[in-house]
Tab-separated table of C-alpha atoms in Angstrom:
chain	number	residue	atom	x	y	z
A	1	UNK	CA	0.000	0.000	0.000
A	2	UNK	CA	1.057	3.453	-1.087
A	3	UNK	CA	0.301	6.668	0.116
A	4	UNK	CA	-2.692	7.924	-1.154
A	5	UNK	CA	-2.479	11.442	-2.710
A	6	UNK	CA	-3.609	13.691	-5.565
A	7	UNK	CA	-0.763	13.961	-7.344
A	8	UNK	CA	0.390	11.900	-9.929
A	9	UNK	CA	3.496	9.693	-10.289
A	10	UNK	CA	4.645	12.233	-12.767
A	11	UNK	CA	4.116	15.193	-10.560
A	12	UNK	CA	6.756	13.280	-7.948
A	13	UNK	CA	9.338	12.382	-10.906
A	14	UNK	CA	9.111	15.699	-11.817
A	15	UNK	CA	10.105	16.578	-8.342
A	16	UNK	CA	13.099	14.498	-8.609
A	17	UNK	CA	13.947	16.042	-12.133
A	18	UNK	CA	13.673	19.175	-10.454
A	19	UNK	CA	15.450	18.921	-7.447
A	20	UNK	CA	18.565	17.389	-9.507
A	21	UNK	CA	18.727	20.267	-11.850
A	22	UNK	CA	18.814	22.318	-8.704
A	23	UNK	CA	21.969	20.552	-7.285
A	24	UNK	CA	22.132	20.133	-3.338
A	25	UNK	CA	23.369	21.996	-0.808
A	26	UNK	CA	26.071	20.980	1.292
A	27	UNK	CA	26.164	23.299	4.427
A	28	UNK	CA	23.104	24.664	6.467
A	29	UNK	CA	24.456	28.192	5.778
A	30	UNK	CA	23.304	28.238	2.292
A	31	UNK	CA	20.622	31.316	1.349
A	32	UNK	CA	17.053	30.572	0.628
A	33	UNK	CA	16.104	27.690	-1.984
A	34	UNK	CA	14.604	28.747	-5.308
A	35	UNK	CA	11.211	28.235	-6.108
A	36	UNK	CA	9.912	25.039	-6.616
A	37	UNK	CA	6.055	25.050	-7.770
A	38	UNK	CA	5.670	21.513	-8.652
A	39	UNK	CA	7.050	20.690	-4.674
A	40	UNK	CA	4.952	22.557	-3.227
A	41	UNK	CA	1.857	21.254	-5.264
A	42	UNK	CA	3.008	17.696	-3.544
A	43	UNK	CA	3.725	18.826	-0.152
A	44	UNK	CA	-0.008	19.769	-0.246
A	45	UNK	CA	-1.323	16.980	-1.620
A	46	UNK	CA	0.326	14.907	1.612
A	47	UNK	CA	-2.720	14.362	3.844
A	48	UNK	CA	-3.239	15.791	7.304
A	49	UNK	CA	-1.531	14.624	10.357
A	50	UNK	CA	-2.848	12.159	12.662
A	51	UNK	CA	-4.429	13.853	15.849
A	52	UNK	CA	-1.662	13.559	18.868
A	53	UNK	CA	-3.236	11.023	21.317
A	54	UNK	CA	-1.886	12.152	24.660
A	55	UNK	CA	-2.890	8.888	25.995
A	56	UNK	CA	-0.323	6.604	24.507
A	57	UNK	CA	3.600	6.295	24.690
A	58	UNK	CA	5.890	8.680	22.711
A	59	UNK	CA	6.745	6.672	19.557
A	60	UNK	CA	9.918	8.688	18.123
A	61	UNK	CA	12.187	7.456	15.311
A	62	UNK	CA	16.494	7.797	14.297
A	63	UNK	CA	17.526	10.084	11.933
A	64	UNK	CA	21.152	9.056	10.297
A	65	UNK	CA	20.959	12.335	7.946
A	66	UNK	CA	23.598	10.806	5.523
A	67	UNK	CA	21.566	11.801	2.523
A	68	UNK	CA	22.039	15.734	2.153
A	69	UNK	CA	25.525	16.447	0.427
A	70	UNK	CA	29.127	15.667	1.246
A	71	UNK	CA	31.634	12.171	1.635
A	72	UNK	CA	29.088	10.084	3.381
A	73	UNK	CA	26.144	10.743	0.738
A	74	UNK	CA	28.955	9.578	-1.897
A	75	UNK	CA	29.606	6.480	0.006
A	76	UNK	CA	26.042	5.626	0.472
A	77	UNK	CA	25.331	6.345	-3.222
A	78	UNK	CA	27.807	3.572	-4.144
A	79	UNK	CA	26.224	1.212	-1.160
A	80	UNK	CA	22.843	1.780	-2.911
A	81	UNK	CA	23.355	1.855	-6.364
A	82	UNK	CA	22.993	-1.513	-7.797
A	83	UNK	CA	19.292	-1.945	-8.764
A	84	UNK	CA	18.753	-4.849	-6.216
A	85	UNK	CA	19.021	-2.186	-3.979
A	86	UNK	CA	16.970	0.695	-5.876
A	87	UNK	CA	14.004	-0.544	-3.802
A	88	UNK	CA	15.887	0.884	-0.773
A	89	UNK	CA	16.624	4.085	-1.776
A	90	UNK	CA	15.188	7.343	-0.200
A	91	UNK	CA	12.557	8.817	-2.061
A	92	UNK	CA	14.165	11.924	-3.486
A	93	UNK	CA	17.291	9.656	-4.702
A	94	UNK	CA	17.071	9.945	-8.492
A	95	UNK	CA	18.282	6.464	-10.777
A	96	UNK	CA	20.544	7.449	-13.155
A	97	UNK	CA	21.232	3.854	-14.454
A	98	UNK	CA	21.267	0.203	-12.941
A	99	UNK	CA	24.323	0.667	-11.125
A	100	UNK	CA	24.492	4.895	-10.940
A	101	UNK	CA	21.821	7.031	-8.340
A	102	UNK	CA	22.271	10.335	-7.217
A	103	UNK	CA	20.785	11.421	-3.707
A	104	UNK	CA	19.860	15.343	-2.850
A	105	UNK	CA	18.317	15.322	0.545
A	106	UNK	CA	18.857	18.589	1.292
A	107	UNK	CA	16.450	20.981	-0.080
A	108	UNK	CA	13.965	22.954	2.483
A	109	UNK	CA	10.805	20.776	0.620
A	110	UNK	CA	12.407	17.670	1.496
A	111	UNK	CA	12.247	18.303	5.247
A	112	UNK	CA	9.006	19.777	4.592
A	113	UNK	CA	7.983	16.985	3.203
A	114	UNK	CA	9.265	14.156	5.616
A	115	UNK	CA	7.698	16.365	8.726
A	116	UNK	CA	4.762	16.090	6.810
A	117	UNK	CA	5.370	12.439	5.942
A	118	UNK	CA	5.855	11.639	9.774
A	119	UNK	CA	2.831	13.938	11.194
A	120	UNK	CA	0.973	11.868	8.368
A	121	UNK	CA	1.900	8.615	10.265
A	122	UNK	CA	1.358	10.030	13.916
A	123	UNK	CA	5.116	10.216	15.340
A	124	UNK	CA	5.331	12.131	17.846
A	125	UNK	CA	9.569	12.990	17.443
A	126	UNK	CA	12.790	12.480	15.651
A	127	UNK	CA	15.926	11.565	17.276
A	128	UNK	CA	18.644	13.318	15.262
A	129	UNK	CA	22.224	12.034	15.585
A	130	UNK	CA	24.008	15.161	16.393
A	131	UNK	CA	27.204	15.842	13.904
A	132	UNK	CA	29.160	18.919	14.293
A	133	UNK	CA	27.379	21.855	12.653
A	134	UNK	CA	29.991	22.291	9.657
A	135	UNK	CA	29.689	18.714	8.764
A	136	UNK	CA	26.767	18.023	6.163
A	137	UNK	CA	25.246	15.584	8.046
A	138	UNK	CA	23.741	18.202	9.962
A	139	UNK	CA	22.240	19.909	7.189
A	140	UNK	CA	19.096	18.065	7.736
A	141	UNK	CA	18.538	19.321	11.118
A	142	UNK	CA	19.595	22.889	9.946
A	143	UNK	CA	16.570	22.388	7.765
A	144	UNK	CA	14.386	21.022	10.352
A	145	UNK	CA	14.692	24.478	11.986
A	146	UNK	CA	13.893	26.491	9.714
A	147	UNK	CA	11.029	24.403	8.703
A	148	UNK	CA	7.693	26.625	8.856
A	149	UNK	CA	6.505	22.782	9.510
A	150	UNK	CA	8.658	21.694	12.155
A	151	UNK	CA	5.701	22.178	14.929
A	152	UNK	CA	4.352	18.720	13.242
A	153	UNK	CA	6.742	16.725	14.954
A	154	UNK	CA	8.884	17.306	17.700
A	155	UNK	CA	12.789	16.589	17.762
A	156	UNK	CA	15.546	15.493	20.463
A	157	UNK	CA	19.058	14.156	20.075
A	158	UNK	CA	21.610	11.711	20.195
A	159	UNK	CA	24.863	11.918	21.130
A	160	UNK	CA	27.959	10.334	19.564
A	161	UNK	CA	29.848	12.162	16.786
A	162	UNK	CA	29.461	15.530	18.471
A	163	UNK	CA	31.152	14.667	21.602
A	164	UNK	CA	34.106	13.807	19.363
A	165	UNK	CA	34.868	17.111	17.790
A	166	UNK	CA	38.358	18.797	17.636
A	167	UNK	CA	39.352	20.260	20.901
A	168	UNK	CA	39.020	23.933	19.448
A	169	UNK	CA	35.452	23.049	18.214
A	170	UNK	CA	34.211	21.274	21.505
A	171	UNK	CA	33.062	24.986	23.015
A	172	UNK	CA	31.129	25.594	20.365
A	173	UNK	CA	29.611	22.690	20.096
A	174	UNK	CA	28.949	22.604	23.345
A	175	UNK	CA	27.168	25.892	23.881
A	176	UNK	CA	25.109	25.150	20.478
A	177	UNK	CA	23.871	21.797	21.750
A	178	UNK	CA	22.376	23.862	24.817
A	179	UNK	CA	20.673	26.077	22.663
A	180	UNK	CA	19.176	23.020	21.191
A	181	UNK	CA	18.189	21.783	24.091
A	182	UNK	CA	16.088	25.054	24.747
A	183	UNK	CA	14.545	25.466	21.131
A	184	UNK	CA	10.805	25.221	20.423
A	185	UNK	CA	9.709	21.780	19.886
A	186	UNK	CA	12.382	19.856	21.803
A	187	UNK	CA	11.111	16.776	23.141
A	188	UNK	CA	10.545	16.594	27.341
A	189	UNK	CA	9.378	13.626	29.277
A	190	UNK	CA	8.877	13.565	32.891
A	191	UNK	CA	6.990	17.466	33.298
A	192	UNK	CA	9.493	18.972	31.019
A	193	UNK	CA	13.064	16.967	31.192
A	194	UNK	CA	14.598	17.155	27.574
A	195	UNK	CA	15.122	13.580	26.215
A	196	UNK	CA	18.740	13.298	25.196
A	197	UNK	CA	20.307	10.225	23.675
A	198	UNK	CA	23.835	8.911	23.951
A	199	UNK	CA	24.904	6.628	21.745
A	200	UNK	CA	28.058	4.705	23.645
A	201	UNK	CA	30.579	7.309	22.834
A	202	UNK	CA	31.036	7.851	26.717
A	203	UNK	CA	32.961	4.503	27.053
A	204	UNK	CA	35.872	6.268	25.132
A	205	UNK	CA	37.827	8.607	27.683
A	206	UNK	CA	37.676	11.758	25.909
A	207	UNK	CA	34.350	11.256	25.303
A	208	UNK	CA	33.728	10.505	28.894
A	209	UNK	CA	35.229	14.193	29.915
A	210	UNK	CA	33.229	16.114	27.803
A	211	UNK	CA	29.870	14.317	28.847
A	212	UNK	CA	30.053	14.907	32.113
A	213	UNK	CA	31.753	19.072	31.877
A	214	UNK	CA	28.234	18.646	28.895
A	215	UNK	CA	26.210	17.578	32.193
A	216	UNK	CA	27.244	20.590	34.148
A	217	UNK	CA	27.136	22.924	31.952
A	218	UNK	CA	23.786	21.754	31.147
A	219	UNK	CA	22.676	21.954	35.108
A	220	UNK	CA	23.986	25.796	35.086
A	221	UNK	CA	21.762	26.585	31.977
A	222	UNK	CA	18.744	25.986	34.119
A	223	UNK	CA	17.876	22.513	32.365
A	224	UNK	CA	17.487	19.213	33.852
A	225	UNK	CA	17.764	16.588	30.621
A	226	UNK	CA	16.450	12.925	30.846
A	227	UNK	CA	19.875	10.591	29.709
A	228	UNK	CA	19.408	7.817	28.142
A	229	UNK	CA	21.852	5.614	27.298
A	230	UNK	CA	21.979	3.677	24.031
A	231	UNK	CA	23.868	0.102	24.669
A	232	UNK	CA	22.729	-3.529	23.955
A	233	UNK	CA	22.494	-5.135	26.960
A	234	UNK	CA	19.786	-3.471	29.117
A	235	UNK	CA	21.199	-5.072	32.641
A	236	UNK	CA	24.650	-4.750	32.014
A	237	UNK	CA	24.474	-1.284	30.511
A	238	UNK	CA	22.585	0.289	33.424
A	239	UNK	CA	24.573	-1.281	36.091
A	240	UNK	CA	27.948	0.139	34.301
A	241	UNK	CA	26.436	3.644	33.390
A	242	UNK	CA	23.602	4.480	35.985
A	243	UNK	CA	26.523	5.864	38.664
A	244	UNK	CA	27.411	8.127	35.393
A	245	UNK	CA	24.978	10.646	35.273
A	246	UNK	CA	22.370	8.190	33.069
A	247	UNK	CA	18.890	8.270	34.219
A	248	UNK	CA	17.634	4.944	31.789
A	249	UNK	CA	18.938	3.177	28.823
A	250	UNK	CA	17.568	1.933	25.199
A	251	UNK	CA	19.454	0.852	22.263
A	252	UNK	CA	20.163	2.287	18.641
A	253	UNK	CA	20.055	-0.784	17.086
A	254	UNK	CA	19.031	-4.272	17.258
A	255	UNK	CA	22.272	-6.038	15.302
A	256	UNK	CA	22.332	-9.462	14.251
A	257	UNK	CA	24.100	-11.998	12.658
A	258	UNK	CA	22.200	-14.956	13.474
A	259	UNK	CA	18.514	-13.965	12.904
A	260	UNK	CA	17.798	-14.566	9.155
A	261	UNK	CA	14.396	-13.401	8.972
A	262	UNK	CA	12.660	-10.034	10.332
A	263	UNK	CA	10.443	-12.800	12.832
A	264	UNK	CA	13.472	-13.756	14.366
A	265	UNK	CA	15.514	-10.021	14.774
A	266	UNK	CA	12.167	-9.003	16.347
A	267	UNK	CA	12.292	-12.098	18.559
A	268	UNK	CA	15.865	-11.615	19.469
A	269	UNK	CA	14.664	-7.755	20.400
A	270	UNK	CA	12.183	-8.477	22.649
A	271	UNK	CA	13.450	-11.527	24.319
A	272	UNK	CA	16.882	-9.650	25.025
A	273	UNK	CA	15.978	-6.781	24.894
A	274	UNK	CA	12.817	-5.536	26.178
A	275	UNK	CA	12.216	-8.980	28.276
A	276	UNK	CA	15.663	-8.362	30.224
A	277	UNK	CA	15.076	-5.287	30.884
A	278	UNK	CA	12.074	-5.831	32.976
A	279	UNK	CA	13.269	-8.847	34.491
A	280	UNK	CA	16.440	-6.315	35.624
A	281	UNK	CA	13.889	-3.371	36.350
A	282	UNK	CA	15.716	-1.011	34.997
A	283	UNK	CA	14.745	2.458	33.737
A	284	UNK	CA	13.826	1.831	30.205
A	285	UNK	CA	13.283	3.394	26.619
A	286	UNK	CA	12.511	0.085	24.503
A	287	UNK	CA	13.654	-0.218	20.845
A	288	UNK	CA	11.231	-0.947	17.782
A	289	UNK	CA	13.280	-1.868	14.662
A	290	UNK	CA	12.289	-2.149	11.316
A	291	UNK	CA	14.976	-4.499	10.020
A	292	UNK	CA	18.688	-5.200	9.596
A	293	UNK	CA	20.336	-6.189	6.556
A	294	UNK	CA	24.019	-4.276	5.289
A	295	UNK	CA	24.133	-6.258	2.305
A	296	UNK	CA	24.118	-3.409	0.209
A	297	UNK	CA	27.735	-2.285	2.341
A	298	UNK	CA	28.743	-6.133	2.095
A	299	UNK	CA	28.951	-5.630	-1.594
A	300	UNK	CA	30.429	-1.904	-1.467
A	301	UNK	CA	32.606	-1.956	1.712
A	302	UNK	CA	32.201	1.356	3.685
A	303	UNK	CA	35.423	3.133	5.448
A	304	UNK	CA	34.172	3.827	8.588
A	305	UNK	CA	33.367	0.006	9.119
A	306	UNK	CA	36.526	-1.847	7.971
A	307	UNK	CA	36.693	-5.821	9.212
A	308	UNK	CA	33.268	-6.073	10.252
A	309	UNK	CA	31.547	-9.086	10.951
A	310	UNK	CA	28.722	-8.704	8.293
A	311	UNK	CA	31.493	-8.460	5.413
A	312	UNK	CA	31.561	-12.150	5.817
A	313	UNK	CA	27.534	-13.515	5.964
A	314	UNK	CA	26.146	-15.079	3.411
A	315	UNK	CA	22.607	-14.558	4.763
A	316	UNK	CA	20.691	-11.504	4.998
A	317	UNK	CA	17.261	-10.440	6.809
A	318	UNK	CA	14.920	-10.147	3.901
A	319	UNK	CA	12.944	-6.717	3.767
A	320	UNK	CA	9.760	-7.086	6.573
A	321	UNK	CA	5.812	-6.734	5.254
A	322	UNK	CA	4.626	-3.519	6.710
A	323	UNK	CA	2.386	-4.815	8.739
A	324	UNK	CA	5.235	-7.172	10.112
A	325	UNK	CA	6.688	-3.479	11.943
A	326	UNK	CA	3.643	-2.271	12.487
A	327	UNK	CA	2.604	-5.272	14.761
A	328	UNK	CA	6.334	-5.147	16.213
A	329	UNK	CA	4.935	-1.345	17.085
A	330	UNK	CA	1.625	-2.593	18.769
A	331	UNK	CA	3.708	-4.959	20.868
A	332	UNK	CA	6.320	-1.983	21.947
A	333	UNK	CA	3.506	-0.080	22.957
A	334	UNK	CA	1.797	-2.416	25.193
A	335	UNK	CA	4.887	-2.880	26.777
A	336	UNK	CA	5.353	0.836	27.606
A	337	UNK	CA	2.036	0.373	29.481
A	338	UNK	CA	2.114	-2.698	30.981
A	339	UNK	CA	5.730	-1.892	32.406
A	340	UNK	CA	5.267	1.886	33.470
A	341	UNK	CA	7.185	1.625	36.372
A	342	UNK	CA	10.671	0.719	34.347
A	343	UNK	CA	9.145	3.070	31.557
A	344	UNK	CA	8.486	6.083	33.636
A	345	UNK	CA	9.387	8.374	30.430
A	346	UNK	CA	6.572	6.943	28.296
A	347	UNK	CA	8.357	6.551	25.415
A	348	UNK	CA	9.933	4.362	22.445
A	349	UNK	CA	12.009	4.684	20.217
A	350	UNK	CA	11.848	3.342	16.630
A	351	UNK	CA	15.405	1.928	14.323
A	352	UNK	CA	15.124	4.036	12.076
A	353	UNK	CA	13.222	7.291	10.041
A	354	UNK	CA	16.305	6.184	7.414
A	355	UNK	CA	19.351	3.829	8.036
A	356	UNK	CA	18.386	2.747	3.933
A	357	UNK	CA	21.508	0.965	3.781
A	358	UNK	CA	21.332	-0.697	6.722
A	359	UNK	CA	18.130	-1.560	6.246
A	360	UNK	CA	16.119	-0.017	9.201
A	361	UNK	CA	13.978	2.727	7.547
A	362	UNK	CA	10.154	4.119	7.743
A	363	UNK	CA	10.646	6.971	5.227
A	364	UNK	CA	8.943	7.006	2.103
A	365	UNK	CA	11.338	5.322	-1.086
A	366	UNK	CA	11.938	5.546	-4.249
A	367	UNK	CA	9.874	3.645	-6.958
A	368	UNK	CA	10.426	3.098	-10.709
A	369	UNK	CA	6.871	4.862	-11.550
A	370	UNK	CA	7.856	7.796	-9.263
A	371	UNK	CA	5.043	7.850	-6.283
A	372	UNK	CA	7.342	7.780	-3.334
A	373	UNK	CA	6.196	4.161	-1.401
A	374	UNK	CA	5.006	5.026	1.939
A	375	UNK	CA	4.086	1.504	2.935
A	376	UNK	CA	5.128	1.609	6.265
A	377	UNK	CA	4.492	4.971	7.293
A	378	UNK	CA	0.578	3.769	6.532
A	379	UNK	CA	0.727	0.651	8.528
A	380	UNK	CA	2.551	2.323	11.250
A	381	UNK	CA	-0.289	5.159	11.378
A	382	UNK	CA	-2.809	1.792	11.216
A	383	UNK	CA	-0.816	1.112	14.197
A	384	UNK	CA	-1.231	4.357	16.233
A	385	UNK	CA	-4.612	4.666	15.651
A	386	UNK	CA	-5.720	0.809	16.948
A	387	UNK	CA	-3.227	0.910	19.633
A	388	UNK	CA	-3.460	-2.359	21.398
A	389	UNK	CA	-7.121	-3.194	19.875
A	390	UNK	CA	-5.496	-5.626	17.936
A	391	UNK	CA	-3.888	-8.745	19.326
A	392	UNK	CA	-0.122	-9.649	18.967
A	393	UNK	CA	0.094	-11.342	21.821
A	394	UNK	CA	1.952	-14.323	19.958
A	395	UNK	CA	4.548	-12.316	18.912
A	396	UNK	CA	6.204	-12.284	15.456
A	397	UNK	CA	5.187	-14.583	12.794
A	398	UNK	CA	7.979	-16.711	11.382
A	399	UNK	CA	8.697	-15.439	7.478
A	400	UNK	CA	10.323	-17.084	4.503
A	401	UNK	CA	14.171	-16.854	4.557
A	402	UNK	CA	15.936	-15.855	1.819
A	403	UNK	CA	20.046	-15.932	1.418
A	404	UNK	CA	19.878	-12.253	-1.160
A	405	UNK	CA	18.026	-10.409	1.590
A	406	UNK	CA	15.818	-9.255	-1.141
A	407	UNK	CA	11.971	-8.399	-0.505
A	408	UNK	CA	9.667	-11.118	-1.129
């Protein structure tokens, strides 16, 4: 199932025509975009949110902004470009031949468009790994800002890369991430805590310093964040970080090398995840995840993860129905409720808005007849709106393997 809108699949090639004749831009600092007609005809045709339901858990999902300009989008052009991939791709990526795409993600109507995307499907936030500002993978939250939109969906952050900056950047950083912390729109739990993220850079020693001179200065800017503390094992993790200034933990990812269908990865997350958790009663974000599979970096090797494991698989986790996540969803929800005392935050947290190559996404993709495929943003706002009204109490349905990791 595809979004259903007024426009035509012509109307969003022509968007991608567009937008490539454009170019991208590469740093937040760029002037205003020109005019764009035919995006603006789609971003209207996207229908209305879905009403915020106060009632339920916070359902938020990762943002790896790798898509907007720079080395990274290069990198992930290569991972993505065979056409057994294509089917991954983000929606604004534009195929230029069965082994070439090119991928602009960072045009103001983009954003636009994804905020309305998400309100569309009822999340409540994004959780945007921070990057220094002068890197490009922060031009996506750049544009988030200035997004006329951005009261749609709310937005908090994770920590990693930005705790790593060079030492004469570290200040800066440091005093813009508390401004973040106070913009409109940031994401609170707990009568007004901001939620903040951190993504196991703190086990490194540098990292360790500035986290906890980050904590204080935080404190003397008035604020009082809620730290959560993204690991993958929920007993261990808490017992090692608690006495660190962490107030619960969660995870980025559920990674696997032994699950070989989406079943068994959401199995393997809520038996060790989620289920150890409340055995250990420990204060508790729980992970959703829409899927692993790096196939795509199997075949084009990425620099950052040199030697890993997955280089040598020869199985993959195919691509999960919709309704597979969207059931996976229902299930993270009722445990929210049914655990509030370990999940005092109310919240979850969902792998990812678009890790495409890693094969965690609920963003809209790319299709050969141009409508972007919003699939699983329509089964997850199925999800939202029947809650726990529909049964999953017998957890995930085994699925077909299949050794290419290819959808079925």
């Amino acid at each position: 199932m595809r979004l259903k809108t007024n426009a035509s699949p012509v109307l969003f090639a022509g968007l991608i025509v567009l937008l490539s004749m454009i170019g991208q831009t590469a740093r937040p600092a760029v002037p205003g975009d020109p005019p764009s007609d035919p995006a603006e005809a789609l971003l209207a045709a996207i229908p209305p949110p879905l009403p915020k339901d106060a009632s339920r858990p916070l359902v938020g999902a990762i943002r790896w902004d790798a898509w907007s300009g720079g080395t990274v989008t290069k990198v992930v052009e290569q991972t993505l470009g065979p056409a057994k991939y294509h089917h991954r791709l983000p929606w604004f990526a534009e195929v230029k031949g069965d082994k070439q795409v090119a991928i602009f993600g960072g045009r103001q109507i983009i954003m636009d468009m994804e905020i309305a995307w998400a309100a569309y499907a009822g999340l409540d936030y994004w959780a945007f790994l921070l990057y220094p500002e002068d890197s490009p993978m922060s031009v996506s939250l750049a544009r988030y800002l200035q997004s006329p939109r951005r009261k749609q969906i709310r937005f908090c952050l994770i920590l990693h890369n930005a705790l790593g900056a060079p030492d004469d950047q570290w200040p800066r950083e440091q005093a813009r991430l508390i401004k973040l912390l106070k913009e409109p729109g940031y994401q609170t739990v707990l009568d007004g805590r901001p939620l903040v993220f951190e993504f196991s850079a703190v086990e490194r020693a540098v990292e360790r310093k500035r986290f906890d001179g980050l904590r204080e200065a935080v404190r003397n800017a008035g604020l009082n964040p809620y730290y959560v503390f993204m690991g993958w094992n929920p007993e261990a993790d808490w017992r090692r970080q608690s006495g660190n200034g962490f107030d619960a933990v969660s995870h980025y990812a559920r990674a696997s090398g032994s699950a070989r269908d989406y079943a068994s990865l959401v199995r393997e997350t809520e038996e060790y995840f989620w289920r150890r958790a409340a055995e250990a009663r420990v204060p508790y974000i729980p992970l959703v995840t829409t899927g692993w599979n790096k196939e795509p970096r199997k075949d084009h090797p990425v620099p950052w993860e040199k030697d890993a494991a997955y280089l040598k698989q020869t199985e993959f986790i195919p691509s999960p129905a919709p309704d597979e996540i969207a059931a996976h969803l229902r299930r993270g929800l009722a445990f929210v409720r049914k655990n509030a005392e370990i999940c005092p935050a109310r919240a979850l947290v969902v792998y990812a808005w678009n890790e495409h190559d890693e094969g965690g996404w609920l963003a809209p993709t790319w299709t050969p007849e141009g409508r972007p495929n919003s699939a699983r943003l329509d089964a997850v706002r199925r999800a939202l709106i029947s809650g726990e009204t529909q049964s999953d109490s017998a957890g995930p349905r085994r699925t077909t393997v299949h050794a290419a990791g290819k959808p079925r």
